[in-house]
PDB file of C-alpha atoms in Angstrom:
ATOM      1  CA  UNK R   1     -34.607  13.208  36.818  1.00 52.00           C
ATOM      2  CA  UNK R   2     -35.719  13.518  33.426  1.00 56.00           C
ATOM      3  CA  UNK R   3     -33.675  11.635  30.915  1.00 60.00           C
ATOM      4  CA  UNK R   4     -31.916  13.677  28.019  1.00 62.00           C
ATOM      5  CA  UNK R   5     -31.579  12.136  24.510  1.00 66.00           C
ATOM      6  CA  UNK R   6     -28.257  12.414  23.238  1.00 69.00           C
ATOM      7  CA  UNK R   7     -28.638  12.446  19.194  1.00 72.00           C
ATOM      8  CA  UNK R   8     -25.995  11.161  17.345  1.00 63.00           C
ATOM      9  CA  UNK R   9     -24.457  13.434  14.876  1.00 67.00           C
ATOM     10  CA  UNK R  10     -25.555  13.533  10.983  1.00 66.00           C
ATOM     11  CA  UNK R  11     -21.978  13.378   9.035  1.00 69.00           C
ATOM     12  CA  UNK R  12     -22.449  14.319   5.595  1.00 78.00           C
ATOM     13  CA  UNK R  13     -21.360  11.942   2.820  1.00 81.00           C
ATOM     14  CA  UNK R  14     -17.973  12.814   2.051  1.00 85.00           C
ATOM     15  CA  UNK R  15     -16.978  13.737  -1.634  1.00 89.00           C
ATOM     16  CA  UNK R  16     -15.974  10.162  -3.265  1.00 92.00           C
ATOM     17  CA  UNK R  17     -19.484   8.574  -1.404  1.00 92.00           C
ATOM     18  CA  UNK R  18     -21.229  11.721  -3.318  1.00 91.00           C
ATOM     19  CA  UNK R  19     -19.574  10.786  -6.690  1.00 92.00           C
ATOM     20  CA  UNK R  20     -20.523   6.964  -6.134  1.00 93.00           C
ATOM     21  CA  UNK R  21     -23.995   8.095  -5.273  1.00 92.00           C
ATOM     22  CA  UNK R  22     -24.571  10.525  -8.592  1.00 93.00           C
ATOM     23  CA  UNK R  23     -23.397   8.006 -10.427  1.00 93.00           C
ATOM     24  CA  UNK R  24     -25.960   4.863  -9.377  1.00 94.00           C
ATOM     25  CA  UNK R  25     -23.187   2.787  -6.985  1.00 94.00           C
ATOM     26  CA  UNK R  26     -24.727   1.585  -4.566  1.00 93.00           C
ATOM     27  CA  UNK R  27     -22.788   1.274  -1.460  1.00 94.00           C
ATOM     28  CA  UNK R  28     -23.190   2.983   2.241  1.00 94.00           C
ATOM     29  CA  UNK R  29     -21.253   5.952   3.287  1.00 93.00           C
ATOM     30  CA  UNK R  30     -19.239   5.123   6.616  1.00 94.00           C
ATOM     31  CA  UNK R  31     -17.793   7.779   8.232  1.00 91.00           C
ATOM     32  CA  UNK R  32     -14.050   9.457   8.167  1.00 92.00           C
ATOM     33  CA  UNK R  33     -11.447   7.210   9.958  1.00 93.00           C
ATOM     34  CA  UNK R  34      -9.535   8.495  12.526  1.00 92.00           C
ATOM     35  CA  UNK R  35      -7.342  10.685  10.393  1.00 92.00           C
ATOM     36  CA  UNK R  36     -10.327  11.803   8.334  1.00 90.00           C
ATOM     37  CA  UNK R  37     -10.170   9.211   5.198  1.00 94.00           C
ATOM     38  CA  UNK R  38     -13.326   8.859   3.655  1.00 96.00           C
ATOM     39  CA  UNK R  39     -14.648   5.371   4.212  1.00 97.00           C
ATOM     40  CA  UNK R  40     -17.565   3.277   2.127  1.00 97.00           C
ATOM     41  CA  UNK R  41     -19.097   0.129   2.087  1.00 98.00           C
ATOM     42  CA  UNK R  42     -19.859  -2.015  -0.608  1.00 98.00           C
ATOM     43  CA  UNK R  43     -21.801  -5.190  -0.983  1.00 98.00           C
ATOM     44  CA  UNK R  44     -19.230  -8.104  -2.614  1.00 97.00           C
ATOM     45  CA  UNK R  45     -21.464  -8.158  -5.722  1.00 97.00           C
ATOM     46  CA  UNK R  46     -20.597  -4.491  -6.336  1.00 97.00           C
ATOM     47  CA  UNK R  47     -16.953  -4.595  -5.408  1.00 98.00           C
ATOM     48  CA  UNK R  48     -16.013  -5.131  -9.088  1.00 98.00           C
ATOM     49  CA  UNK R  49     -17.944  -2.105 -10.487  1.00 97.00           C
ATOM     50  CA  UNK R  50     -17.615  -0.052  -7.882  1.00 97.00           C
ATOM     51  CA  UNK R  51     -13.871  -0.032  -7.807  1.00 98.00           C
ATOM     52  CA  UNK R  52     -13.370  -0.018 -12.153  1.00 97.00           C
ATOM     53  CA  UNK R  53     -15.508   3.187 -11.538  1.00 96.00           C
ATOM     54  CA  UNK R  54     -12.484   4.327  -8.643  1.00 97.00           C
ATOM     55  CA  UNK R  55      -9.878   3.390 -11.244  1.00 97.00           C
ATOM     56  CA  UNK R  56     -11.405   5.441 -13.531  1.00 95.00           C
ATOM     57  CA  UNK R  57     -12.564   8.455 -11.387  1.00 94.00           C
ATOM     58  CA  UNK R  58      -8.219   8.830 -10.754  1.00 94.00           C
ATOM     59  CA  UNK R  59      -7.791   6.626  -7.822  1.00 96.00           C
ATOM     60  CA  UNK R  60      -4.949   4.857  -9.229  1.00 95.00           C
ATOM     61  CA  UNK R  61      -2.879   3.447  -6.798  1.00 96.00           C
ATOM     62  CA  UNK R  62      -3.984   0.756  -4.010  1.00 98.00           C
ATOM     63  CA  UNK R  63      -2.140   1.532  -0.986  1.00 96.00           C
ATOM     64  CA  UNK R  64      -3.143  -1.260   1.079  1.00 97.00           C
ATOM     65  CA  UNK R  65      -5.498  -4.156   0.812  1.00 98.00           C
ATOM     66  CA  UNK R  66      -6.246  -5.942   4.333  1.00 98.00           C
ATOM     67  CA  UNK R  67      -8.528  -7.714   6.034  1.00 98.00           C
ATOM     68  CA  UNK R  68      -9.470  -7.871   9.880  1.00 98.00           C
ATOM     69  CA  UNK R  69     -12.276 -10.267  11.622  1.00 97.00           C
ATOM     70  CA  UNK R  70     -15.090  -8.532  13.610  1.00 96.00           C
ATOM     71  CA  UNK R  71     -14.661 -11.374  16.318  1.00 93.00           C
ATOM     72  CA  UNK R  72     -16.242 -15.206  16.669  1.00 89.00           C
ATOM     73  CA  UNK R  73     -19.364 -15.725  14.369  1.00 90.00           C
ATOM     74  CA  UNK R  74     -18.838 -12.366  13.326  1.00 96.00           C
ATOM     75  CA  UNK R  75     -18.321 -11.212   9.625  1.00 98.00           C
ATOM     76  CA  UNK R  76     -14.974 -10.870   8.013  1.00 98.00           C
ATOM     77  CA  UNK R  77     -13.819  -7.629   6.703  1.00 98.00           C
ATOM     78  CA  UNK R  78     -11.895  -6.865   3.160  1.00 99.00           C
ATOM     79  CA  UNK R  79     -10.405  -3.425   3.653  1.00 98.00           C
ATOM     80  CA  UNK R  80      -8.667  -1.478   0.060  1.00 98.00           C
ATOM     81  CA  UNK R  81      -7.238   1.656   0.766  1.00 98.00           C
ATOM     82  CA  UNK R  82      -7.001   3.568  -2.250  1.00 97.00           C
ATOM     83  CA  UNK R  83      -5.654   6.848  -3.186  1.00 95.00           C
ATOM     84  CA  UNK R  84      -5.449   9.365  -6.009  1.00 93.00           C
ATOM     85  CA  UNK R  85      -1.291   9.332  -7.361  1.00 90.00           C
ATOM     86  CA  UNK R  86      -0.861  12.726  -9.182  1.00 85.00           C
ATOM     87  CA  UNK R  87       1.331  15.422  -9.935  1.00 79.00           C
ATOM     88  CA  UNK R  88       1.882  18.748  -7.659  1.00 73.00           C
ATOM     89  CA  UNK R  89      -1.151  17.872  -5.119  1.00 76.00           C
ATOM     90  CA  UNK R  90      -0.616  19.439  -2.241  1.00 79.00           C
ATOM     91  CA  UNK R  91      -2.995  17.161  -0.386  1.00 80.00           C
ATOM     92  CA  UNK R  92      -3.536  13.250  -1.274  1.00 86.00           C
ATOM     93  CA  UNK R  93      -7.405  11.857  -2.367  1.00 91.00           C
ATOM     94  CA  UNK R  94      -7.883   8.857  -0.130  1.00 95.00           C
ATOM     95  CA  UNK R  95     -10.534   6.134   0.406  1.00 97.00           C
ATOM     96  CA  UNK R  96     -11.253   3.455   2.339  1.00 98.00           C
ATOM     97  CA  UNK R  97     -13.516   0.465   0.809  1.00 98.00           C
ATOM     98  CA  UNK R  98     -14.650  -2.345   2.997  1.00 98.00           C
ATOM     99  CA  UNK R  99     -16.113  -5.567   1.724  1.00 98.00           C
ATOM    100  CA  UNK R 100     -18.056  -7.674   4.822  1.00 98.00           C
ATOM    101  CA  UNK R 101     -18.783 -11.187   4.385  1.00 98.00           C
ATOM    102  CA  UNK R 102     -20.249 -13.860   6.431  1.00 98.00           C
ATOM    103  CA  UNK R 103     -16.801 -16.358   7.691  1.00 92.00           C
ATOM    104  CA  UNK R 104     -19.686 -19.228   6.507  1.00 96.00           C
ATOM    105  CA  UNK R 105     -19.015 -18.042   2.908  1.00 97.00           C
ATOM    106  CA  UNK R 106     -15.650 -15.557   2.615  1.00 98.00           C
ATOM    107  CA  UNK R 107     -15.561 -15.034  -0.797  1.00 98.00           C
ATOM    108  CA  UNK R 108     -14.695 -11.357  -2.804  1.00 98.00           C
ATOM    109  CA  UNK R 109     -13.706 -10.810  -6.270  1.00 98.00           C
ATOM    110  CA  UNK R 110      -9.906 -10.197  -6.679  1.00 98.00           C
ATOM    111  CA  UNK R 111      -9.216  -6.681  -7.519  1.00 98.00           C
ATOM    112  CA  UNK R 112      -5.662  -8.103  -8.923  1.00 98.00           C
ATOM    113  CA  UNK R 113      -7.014  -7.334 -12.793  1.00 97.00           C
ATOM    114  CA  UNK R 114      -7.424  -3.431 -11.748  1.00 98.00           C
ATOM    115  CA  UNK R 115      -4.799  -3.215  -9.281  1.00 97.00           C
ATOM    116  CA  UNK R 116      -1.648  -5.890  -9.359  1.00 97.00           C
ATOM    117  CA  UNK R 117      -0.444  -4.670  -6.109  1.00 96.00           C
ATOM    118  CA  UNK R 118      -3.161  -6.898  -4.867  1.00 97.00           C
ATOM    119  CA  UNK R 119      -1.451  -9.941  -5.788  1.00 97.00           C
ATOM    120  CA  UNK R 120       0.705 -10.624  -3.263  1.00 97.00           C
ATOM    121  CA  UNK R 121      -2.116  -8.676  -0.475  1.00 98.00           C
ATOM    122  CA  UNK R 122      -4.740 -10.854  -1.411  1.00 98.00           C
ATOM    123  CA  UNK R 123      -2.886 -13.615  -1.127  1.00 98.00           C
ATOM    124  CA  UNK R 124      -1.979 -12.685   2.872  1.00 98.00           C
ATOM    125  CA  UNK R 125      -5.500 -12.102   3.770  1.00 98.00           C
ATOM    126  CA  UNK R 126      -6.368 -15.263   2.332  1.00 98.00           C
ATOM    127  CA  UNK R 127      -3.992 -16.599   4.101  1.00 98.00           C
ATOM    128  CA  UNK R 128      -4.147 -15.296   7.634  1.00 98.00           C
ATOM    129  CA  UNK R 129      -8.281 -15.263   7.018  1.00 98.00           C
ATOM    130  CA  UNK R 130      -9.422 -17.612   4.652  1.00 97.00           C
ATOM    131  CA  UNK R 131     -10.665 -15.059   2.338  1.00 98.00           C
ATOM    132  CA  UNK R 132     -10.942 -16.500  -0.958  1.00 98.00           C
ATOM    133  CA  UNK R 133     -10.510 -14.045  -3.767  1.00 98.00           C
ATOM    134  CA  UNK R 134     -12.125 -15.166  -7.004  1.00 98.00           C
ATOM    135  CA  UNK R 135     -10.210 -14.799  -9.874  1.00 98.00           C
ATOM    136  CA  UNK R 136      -7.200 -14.117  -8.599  1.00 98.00           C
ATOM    137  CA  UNK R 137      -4.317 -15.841 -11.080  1.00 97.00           C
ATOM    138  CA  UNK R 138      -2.519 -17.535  -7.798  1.00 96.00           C
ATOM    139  CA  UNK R 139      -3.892 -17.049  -4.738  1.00 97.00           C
ATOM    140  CA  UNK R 140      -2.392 -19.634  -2.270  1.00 96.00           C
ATOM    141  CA  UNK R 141      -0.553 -19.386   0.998  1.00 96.00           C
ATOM    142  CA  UNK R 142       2.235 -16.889   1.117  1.00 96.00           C
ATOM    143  CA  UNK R 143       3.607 -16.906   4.578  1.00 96.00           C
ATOM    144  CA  UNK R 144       2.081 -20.287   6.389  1.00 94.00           C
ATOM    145  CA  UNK R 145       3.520 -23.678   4.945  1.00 93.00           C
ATOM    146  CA  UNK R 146       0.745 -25.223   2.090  1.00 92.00           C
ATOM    147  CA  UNK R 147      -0.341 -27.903   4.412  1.00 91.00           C
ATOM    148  CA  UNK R 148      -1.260 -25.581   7.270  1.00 91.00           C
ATOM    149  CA  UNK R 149      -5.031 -26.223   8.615  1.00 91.00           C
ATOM    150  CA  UNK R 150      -6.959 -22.745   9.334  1.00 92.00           C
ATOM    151  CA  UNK R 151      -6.404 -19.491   9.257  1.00 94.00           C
ATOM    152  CA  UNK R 152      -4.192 -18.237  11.914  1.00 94.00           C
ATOM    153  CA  UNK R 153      -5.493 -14.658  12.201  1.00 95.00           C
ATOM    154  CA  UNK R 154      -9.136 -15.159  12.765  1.00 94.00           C
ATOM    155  CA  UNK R 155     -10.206 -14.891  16.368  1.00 92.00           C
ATOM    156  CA  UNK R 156     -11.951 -17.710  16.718  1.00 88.00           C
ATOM    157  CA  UNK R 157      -9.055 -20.486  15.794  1.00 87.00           C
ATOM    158  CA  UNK R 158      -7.239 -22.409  18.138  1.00 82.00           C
ATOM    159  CA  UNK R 159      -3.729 -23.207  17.696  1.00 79.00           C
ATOM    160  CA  UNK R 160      -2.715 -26.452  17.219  1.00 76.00           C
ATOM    161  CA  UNK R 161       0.254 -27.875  19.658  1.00 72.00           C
ATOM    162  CA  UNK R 162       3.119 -25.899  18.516  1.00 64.00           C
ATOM    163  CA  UNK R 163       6.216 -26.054  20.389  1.00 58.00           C
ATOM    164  CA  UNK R 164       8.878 -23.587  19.243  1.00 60.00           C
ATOM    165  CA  UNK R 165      12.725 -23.968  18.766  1.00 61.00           C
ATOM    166  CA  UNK R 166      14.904 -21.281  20.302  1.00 58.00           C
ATOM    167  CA  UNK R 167      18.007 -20.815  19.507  1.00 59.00           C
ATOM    168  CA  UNK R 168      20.851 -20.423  22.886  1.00 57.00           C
ATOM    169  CA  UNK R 169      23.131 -17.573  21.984  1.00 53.00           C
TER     170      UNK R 169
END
């Protein structure tokens, strides 16, 4: 039986990844998510630049800013969901920037200066992940107690002996 190649599909780079493109940013297109947001990626150097030139091209309004780990060894993810806040639009401008770094070195620029609802989001992912956003004006733990060792949320960390208090009602 003769073996078929399967090619993959070219996706064409959506509209924002076009704009970013024209205008010099360097950063590679992704791919739609699963409901058909636009999603880029962008080297930690760039973040800064890259998202001032967001700001100003109307997306306004950071929806989310997250973080996931790929899995042990693997890089950590910065994710910013951004979208375009404006009046009578029938249909919201979203995008989806992701910032990987190496768990050796987790370090991004805070976005807090262009966006403040990254203040308290930052501070979670750092949190739960370790990711250290530079220049952020307070970025320490916001759910674990100070004194907590690792980062809870990575896949690779092991819990220390924790034995839980229930309350009998």
């Amino acid at each position: 039986m003769a073996e078929t190649e399967t090619e993959a599909p070219i996706i064409e780079a959506g509209l924002v990844s076009q704009w970013l493109s024209q205008n010099g940013f360097d950063h590679e297109f992704l791919g739609p998510n699963h409901v058909g947001v636009e999603m880029i990626k962008v080297d930690r150097d760039y973040l800064i630049p890259l998202a001032t030139a967001l700001y100003a091209y109307g997306f306004n309004y950071l929806r989310c800013q997250c973080a996931y780990d790929m899995g042990p060894g693997e890089d950590l993810v910065s994710t910013y969901h951004l979208a375009k806040v404006q009046n009578n639009v029938e249909q919201l401008e979203e995008v989806c920037v992701k910032v990987f770094v190496p768990r050796s070195d987790p370090k991004v620029p805070s976005v807090y200066w262009i966006w403040k609802a990254a203040d308290f989001q930052e501070r979670e992912s750092y949190d739960m992940y370790g990711i250290v956003y530079e220049g952020h004006p307070n970025l320490k733990r916001i759910l674990m107690p100070e004194d907590w060792v690792g980062w809870p949320l990575r896949k690779d960390y092991i819990s220390p002996d924790f034995h839980e208090l229930q309350d009998a009602y």
